[in-house]
Short mmCIF file of N, CA and C in Angstrom, two decimals:
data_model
loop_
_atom_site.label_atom_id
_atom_site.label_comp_id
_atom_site.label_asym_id
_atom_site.label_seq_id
_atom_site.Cartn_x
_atom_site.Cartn_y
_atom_site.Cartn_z
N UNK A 1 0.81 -31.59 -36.33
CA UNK A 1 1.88 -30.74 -35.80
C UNK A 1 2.60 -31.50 -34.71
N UNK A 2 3.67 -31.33 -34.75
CA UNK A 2 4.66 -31.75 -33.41
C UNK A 2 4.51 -31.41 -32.25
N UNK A 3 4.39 -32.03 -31.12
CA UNK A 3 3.90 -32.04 -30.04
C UNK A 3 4.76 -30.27 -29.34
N UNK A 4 5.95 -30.66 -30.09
CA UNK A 4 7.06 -29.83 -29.26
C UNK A 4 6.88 -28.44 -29.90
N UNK A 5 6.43 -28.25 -31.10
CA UNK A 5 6.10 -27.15 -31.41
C UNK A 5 5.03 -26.38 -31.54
N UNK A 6 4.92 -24.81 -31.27
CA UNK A 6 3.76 -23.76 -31.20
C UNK A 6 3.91 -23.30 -32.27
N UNK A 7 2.65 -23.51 -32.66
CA UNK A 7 2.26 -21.67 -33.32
C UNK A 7 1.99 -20.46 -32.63
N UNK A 8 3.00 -19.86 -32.97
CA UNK A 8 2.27 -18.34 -32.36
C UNK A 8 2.79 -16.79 -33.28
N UNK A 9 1.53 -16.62 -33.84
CA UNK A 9 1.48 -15.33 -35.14
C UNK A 9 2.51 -15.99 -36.11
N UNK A 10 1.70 -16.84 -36.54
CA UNK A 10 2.20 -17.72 -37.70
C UNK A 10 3.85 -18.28 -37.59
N UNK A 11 4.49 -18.40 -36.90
CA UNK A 11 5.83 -18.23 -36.43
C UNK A 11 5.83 -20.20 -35.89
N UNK A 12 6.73 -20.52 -36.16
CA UNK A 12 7.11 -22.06 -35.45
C UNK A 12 7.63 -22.03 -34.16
N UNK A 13 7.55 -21.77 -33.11
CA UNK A 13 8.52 -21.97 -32.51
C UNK A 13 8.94 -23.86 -31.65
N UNK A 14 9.98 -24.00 -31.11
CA UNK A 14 10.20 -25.11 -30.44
C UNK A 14 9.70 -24.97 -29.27
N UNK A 15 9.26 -26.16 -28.40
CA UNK A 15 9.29 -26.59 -26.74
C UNK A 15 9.70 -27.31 -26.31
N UNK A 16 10.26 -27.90 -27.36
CA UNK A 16 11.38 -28.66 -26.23
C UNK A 16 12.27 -28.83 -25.40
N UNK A 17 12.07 -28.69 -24.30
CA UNK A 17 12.99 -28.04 -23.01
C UNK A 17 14.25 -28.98 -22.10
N UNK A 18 14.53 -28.87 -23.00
CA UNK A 18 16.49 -29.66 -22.85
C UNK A 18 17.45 -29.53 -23.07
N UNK A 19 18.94 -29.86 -22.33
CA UNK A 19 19.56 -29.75 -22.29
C UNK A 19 20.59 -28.11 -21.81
N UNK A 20 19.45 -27.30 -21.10
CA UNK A 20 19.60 -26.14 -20.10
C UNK A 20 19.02 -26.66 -18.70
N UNK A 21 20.11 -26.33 -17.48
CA UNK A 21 19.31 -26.69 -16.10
C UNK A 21 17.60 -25.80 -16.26
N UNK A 22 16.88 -26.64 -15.73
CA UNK A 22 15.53 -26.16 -15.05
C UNK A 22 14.87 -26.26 -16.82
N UNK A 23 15.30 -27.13 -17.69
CA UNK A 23 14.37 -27.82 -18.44
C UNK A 23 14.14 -26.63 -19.93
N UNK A 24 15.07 -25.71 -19.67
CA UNK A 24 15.20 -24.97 -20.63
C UNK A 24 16.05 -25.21 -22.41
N UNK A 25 15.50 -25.16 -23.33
CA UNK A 25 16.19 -25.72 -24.49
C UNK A 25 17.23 -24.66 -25.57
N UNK A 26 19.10 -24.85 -25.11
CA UNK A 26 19.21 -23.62 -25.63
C UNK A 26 19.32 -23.74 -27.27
N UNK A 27 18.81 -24.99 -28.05
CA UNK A 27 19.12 -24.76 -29.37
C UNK A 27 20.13 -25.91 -29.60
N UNK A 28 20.35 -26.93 -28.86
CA UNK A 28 21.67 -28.09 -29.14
C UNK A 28 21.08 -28.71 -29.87
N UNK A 29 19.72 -28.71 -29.92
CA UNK A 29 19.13 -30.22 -30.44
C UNK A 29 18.50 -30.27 -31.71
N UNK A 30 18.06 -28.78 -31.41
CA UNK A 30 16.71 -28.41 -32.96
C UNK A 30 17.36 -27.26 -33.45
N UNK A 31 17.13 -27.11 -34.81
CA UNK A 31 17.33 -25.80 -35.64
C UNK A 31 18.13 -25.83 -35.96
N UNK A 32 19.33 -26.36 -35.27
CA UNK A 32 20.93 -26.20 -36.20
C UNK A 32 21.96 -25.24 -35.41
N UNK A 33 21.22 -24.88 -34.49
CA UNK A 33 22.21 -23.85 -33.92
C UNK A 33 23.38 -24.02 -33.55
N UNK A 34 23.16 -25.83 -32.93
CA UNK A 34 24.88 -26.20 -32.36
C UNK A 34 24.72 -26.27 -31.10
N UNK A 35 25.81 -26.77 -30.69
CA UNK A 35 25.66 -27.00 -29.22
C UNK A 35 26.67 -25.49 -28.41
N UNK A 36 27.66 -24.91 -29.38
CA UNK A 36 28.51 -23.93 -28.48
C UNK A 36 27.86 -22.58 -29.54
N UNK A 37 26.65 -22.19 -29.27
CA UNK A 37 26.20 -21.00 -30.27
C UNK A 37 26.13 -20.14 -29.62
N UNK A 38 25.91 -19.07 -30.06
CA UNK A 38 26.19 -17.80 -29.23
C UNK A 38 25.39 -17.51 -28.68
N UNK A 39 25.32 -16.77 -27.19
CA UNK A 39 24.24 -16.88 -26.65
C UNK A 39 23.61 -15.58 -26.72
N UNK A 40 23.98 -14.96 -27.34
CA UNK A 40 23.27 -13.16 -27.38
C UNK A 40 23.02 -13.97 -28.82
N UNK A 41 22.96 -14.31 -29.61
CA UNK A 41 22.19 -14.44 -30.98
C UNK A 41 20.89 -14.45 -31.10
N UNK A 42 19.86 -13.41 -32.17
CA UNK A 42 18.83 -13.19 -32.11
C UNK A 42 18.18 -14.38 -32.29
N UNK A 43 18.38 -15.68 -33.28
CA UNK A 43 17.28 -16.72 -33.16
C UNK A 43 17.25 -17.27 -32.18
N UNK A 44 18.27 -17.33 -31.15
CA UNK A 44 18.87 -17.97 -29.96
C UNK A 44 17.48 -17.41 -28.56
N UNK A 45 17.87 -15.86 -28.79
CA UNK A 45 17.09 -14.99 -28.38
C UNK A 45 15.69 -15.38 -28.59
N UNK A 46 15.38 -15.67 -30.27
CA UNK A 46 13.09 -15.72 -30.45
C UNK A 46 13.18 -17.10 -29.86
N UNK A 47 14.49 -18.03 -29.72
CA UNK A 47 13.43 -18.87 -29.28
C UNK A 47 13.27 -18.91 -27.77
N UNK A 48 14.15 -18.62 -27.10
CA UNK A 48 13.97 -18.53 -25.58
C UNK A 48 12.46 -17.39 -25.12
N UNK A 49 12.26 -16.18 -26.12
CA UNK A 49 11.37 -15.67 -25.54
C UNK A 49 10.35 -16.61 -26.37
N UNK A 50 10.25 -17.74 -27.10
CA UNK A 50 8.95 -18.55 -27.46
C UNK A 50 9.06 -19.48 -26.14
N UNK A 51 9.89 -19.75 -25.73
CA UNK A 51 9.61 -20.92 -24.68
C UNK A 51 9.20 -20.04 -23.32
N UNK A 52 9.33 -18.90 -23.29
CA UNK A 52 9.00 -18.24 -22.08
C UNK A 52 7.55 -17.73 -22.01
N UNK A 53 6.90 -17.61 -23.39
CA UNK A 53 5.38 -17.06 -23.66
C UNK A 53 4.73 -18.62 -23.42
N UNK A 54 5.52 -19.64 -24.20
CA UNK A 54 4.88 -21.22 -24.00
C UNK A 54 4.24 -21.29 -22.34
N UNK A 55 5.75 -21.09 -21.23
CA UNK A 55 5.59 -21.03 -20.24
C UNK A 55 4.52 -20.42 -19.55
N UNK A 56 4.29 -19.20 -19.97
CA UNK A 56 3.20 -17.91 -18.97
C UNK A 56 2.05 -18.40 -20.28
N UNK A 57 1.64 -18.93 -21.13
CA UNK A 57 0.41 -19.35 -21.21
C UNK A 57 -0.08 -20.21 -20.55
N UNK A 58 0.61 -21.66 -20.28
CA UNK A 58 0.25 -22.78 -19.44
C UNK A 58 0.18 -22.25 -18.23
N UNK A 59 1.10 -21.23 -17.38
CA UNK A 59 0.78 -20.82 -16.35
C UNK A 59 -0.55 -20.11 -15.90
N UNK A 60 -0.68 -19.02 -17.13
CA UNK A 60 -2.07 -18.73 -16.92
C UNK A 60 -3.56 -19.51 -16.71
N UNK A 61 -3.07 -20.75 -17.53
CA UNK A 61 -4.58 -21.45 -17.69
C UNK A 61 -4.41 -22.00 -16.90
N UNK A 62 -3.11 -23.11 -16.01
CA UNK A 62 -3.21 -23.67 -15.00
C UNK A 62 -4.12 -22.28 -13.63
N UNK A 63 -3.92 -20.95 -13.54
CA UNK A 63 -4.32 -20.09 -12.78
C UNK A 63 -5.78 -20.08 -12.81
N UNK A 64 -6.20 -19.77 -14.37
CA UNK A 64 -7.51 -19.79 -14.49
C UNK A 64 -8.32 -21.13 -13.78
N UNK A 65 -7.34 -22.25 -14.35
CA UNK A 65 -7.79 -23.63 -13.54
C UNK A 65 -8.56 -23.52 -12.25
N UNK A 66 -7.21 -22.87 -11.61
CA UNK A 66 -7.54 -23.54 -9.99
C UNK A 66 -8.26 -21.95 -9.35
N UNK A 67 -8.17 -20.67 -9.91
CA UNK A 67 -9.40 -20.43 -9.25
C UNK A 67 -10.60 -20.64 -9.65
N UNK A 68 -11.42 -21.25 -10.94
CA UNK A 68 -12.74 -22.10 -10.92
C UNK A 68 -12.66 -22.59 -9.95
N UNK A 69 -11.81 -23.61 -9.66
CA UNK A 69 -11.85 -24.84 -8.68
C UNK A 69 -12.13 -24.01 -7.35
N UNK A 70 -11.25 -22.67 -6.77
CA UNK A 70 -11.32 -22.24 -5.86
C UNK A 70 -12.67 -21.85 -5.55
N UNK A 71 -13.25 -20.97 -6.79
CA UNK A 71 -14.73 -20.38 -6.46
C UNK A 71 -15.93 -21.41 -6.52
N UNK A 72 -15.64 -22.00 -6.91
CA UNK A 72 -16.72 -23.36 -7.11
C UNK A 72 -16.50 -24.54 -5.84
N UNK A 73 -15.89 -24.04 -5.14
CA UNK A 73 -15.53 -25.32 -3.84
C UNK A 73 -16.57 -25.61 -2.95
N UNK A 74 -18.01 -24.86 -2.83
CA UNK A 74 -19.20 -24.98 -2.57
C UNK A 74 -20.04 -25.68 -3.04
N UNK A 75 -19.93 -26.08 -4.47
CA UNK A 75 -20.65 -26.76 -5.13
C UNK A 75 -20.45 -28.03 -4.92
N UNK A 76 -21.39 -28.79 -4.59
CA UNK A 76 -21.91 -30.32 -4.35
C UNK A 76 -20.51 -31.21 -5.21
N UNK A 77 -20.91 -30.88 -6.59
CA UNK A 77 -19.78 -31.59 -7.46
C UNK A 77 -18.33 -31.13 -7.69
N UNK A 78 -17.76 -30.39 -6.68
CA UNK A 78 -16.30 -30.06 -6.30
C UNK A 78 -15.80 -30.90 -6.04
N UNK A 79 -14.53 -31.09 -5.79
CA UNK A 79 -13.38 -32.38 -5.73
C UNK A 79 -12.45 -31.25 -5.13
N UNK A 80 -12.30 -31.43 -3.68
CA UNK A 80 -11.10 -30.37 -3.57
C UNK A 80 -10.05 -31.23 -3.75
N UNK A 81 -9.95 -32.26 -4.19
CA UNK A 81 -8.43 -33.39 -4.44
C UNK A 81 -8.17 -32.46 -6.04
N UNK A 82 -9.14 -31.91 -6.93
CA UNK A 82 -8.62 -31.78 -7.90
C UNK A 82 -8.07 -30.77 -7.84
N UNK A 83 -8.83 -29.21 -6.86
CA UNK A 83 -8.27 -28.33 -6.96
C UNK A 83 -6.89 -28.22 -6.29
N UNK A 84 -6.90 -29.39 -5.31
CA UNK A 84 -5.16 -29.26 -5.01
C UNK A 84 -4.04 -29.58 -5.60
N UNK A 85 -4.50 -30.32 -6.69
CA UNK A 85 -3.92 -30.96 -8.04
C UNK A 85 -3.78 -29.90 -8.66
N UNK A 86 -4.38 -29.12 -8.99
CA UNK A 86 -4.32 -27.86 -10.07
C UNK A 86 -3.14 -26.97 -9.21
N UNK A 87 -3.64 -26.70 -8.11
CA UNK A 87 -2.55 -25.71 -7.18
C UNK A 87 -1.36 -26.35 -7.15
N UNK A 88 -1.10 -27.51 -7.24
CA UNK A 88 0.29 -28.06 -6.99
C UNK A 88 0.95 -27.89 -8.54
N UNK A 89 0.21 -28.02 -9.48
CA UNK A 89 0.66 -28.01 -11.04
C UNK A 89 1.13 -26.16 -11.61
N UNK A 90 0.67 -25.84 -10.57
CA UNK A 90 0.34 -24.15 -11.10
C UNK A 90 1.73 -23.59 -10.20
N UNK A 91 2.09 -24.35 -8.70
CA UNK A 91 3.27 -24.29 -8.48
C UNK A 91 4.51 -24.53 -9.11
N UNK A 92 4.33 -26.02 -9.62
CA UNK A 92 5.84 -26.36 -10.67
C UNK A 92 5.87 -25.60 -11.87
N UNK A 93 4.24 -25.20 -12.50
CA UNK A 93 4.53 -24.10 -13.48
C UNK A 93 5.31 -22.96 -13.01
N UNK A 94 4.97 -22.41 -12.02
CA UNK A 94 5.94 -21.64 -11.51
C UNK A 94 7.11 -21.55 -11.21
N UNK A 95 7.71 -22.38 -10.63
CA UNK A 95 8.86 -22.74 -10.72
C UNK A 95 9.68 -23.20 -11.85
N UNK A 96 9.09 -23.32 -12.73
CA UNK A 96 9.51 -23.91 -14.06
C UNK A 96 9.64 -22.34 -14.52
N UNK A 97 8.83 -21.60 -14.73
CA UNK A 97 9.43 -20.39 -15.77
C UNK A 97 10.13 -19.56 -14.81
N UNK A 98 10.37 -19.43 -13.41
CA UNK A 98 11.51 -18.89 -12.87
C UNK A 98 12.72 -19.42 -13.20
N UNK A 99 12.92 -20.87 -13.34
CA UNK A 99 14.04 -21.16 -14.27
C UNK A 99 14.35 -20.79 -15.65
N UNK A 100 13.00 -20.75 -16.12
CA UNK A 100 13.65 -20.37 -17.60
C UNK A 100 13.93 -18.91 -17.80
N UNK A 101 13.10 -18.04 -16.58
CA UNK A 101 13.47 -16.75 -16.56
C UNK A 101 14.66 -16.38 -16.55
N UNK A 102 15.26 -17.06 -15.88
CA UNK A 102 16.67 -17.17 -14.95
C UNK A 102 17.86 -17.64 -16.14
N UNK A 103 17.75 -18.61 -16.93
CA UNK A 103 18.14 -18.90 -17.63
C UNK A 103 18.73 -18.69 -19.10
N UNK A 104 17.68 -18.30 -18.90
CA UNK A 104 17.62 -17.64 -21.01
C UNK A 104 18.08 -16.28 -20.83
N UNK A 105 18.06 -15.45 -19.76
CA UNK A 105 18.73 -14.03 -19.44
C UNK A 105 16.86 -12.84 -19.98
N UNK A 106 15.83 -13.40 -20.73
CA UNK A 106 14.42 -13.25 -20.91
C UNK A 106 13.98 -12.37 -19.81
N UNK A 107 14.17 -13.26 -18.55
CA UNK A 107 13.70 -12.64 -17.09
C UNK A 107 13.77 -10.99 -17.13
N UNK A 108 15.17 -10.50 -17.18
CA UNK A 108 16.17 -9.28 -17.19
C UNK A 108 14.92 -8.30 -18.39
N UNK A 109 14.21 -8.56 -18.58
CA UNK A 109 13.74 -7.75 -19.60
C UNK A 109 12.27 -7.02 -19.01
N UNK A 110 11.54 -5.82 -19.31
CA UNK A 110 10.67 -5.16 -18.64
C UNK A 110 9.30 -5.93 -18.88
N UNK A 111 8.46 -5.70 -18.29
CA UNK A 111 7.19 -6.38 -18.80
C UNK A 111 6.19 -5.11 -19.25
N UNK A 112 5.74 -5.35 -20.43
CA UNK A 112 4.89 -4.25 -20.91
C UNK A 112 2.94 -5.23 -20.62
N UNK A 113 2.58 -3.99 -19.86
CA UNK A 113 1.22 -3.97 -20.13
C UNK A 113 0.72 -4.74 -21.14
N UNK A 114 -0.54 -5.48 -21.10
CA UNK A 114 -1.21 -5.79 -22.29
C UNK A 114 -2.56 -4.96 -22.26
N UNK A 115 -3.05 -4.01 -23.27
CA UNK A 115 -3.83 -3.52 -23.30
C UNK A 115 -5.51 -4.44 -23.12
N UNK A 116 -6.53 -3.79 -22.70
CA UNK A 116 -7.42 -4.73 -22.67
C UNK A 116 -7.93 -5.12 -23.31
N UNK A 117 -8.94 -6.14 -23.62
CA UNK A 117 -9.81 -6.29 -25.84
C UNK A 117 -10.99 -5.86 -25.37
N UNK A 118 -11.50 -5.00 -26.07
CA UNK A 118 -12.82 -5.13 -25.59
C UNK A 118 -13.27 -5.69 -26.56
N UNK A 119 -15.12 -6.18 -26.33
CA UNK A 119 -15.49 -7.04 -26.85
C UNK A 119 -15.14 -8.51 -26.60
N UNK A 120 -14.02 -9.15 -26.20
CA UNK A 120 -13.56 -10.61 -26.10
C UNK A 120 -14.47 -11.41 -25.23
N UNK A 121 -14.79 -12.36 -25.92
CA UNK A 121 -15.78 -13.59 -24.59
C UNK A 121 -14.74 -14.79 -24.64
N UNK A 122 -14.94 -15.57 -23.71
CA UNK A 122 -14.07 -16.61 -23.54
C UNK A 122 -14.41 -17.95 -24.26
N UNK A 123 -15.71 -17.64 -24.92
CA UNK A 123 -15.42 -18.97 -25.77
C UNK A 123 -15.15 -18.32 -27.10
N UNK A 124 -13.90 -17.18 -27.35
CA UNK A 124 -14.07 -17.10 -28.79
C UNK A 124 -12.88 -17.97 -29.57
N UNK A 125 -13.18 -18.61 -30.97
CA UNK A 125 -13.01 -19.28 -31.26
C UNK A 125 -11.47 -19.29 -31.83
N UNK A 126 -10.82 -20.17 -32.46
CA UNK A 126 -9.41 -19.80 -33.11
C UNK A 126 -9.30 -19.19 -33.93
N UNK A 127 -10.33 -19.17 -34.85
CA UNK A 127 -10.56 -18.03 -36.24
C UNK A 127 -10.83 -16.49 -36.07
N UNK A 128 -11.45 -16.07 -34.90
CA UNK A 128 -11.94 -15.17 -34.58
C UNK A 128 -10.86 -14.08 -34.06
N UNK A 129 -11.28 -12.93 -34.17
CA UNK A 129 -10.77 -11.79 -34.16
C UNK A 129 -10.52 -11.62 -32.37
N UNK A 130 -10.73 -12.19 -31.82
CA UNK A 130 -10.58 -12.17 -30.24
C UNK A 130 -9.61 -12.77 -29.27
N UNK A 131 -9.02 -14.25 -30.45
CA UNK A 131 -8.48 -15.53 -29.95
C UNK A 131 -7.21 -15.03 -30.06
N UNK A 132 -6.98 -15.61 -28.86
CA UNK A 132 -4.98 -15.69 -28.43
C UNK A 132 -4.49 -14.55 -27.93
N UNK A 133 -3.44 -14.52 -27.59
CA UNK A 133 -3.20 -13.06 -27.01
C UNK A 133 -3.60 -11.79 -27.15
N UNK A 134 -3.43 -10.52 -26.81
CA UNK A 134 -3.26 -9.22 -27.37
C UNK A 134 -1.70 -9.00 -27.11
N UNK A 135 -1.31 -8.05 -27.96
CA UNK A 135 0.07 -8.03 -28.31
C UNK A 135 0.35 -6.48 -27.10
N UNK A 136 1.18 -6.36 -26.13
CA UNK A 136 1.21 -5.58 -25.54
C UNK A 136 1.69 -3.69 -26.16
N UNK A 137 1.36 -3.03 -25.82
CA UNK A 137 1.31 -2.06 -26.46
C UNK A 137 3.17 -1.32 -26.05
N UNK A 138 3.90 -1.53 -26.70
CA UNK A 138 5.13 -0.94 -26.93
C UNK A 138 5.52 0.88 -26.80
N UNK A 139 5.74 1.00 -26.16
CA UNK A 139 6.26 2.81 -25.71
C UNK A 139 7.16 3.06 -26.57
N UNK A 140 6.84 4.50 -27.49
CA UNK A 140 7.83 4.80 -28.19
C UNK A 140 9.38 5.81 -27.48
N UNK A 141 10.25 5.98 -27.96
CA UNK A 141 11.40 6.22 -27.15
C UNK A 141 10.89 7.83 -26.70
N UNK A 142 10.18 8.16 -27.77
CA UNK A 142 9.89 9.67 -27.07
C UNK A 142 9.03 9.80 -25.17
N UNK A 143 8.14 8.24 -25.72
CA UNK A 143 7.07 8.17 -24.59
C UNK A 143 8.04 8.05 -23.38
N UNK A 144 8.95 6.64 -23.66
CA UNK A 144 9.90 6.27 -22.34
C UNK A 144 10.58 7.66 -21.94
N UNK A 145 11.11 8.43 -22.62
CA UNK A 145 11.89 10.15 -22.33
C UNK A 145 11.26 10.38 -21.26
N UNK A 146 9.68 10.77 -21.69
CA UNK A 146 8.94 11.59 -21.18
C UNK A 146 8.47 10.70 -19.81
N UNK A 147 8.40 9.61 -19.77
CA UNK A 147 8.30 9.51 -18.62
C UNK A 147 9.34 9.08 -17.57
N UNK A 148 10.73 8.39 -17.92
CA UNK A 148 11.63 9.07 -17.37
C UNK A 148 12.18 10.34 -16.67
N UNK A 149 11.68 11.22 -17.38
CA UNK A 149 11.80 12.52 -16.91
C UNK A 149 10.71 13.00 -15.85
N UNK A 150 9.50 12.27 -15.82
CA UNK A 150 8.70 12.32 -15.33
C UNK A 150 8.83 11.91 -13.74
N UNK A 151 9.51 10.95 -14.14
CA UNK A 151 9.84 9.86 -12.65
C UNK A 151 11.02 10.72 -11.58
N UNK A 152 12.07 11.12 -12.62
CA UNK A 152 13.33 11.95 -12.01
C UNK A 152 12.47 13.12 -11.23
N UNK A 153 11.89 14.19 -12.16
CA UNK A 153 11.00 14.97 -11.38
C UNK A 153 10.58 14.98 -10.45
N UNK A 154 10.03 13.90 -9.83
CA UNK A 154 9.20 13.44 -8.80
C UNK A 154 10.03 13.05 -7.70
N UNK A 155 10.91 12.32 -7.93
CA UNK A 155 12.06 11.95 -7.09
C UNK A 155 12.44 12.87 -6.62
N UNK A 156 12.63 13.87 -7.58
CA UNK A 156 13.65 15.51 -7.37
C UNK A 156 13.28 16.52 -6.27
N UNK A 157 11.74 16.39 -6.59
CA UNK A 157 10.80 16.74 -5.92
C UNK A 157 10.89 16.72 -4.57
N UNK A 158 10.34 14.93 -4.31
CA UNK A 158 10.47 14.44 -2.98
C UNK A 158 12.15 14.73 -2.13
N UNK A 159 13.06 14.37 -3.05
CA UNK A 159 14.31 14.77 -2.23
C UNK A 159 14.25 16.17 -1.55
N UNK A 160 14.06 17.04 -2.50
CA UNK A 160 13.79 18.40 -2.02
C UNK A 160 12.71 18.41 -0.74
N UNK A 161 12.08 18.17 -0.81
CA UNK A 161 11.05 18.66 0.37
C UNK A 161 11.32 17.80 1.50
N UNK A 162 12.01 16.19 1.19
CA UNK A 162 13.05 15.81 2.86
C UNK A 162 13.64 16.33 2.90
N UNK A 163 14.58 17.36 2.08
CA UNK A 163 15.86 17.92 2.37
C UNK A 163 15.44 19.34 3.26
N UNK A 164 14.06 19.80 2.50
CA UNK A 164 13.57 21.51 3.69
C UNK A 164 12.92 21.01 4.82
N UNK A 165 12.41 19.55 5.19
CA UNK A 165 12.27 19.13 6.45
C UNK A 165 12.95 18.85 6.93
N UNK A 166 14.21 18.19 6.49
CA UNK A 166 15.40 17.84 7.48
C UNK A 166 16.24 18.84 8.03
N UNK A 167 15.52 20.29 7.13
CA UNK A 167 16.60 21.41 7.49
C UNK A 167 15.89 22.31 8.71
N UNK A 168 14.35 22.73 8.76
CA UNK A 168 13.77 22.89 9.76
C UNK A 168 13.90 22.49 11.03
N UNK A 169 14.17 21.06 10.73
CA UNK A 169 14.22 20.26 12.52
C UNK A 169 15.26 20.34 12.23
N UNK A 170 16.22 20.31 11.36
CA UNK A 170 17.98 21.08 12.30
C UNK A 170 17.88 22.51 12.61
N UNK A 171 17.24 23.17 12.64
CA UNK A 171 17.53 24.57 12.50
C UNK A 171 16.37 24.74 14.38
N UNK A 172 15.30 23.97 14.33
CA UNK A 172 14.26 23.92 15.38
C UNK A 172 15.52 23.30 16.84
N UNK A 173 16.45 22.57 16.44
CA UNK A 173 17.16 21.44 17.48
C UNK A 173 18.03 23.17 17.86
N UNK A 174 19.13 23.56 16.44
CA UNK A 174 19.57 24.21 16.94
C UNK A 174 19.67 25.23 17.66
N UNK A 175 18.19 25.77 17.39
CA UNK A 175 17.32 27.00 18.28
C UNK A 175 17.42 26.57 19.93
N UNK A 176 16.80 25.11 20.21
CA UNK A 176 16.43 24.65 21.63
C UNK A 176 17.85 24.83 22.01
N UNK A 177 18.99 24.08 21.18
CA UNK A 177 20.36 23.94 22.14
C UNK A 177 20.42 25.36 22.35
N UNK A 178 20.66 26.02 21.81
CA UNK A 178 21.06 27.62 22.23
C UNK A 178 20.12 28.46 23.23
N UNK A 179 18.77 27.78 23.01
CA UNK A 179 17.81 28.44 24.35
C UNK A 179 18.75 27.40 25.74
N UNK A 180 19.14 26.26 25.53
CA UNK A 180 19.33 25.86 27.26
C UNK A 180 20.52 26.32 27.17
N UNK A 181 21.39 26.35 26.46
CA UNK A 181 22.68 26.74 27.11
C UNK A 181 22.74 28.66 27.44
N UNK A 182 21.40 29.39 27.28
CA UNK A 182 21.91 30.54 27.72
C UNK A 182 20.97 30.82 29.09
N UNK A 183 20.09 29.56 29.50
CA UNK A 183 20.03 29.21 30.92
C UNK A 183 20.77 28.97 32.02
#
């Protein structure tokens, strides 16, 4: 396989991250898209969100990296040169998918939960029913309604009850002014 490309759920995607500032690839080079392609176009679109999952996997494992390194910094055979190596790599990862966040317009989009696996151990294998992501669990439009409505409520709520406290202590102020001025 090509260095530059993932598998992920049987799908090809590219990584090659060029010719967008901050190392992002919008499609000039691979696939055919062209160099002036549209930029709301859906393949345009899978591949920027493949280079953005590329991104937050390496980020993750660089994370996983350096806290081993962090919790293990007691141990005789620690190297804190490596774990600062890992922390410095886990930074430019970072900074690297804030660009591509930024970039691809990807960022602008909500982040859904990933449900938890149960059962998963960390050495399970590539074949196995455990390996690679879990696919985050998607809200149906009825769910988003309902909790939209849920959220307004609450808001509605809270406005209301600053609005009968803010009206008390005007009504408490206006009581006092009228007690001194009939002193």
């Amino acid at each position: 396989m090509n260095p530059g490309n993932v598998n992920m759920n049987n799908m090809m995607y590219n990584t090659n991250f060029v010719n967008v500032p901050g190392g992002f690839n919008a499609g000039a080079q691979q696939g055919g898209i062209g160099h002036h392609a549209d930029p709301n176009s859906p393949r345009l679109f899978t591949e920027n969100l493949a280079n953005v999952l590329t991104e937050v996997f390496v980020l993750r494992d660089l994370a996983t990296e350096a806290l081993k390194g962090i919790q293990g910094a007691y141990h005789a055979s620690h190297l804190p040169s490596n774990t600062a190596h890992v922390i410095a790599e886990l930074k430019l990862a970072l900074e690297s998918l804030m660009s591509i966040l930024r970039s691809s317009g990807v960022g602008a989009l909500p982040l859904l939960p990933t449900p938890p696996v149960s059962g998963a151990t960390p050495t399970a294998t590539a074949g196995s029913a455990n390996a690679g992501p879990t696919q985050p669990v998607v809200p149906t439009e009825a769910q988003l309604l309902a909790e939209a409505n849920t959220m307004v409520k609450v808001l509605y709520d809270t406005l209301g009850k600053k609005q009968e406290s803010a009206s008390v202590v005007a009504n408490l102020l206006a009581v006092e002014q009228t007690s001194r001025g009939a002193k």
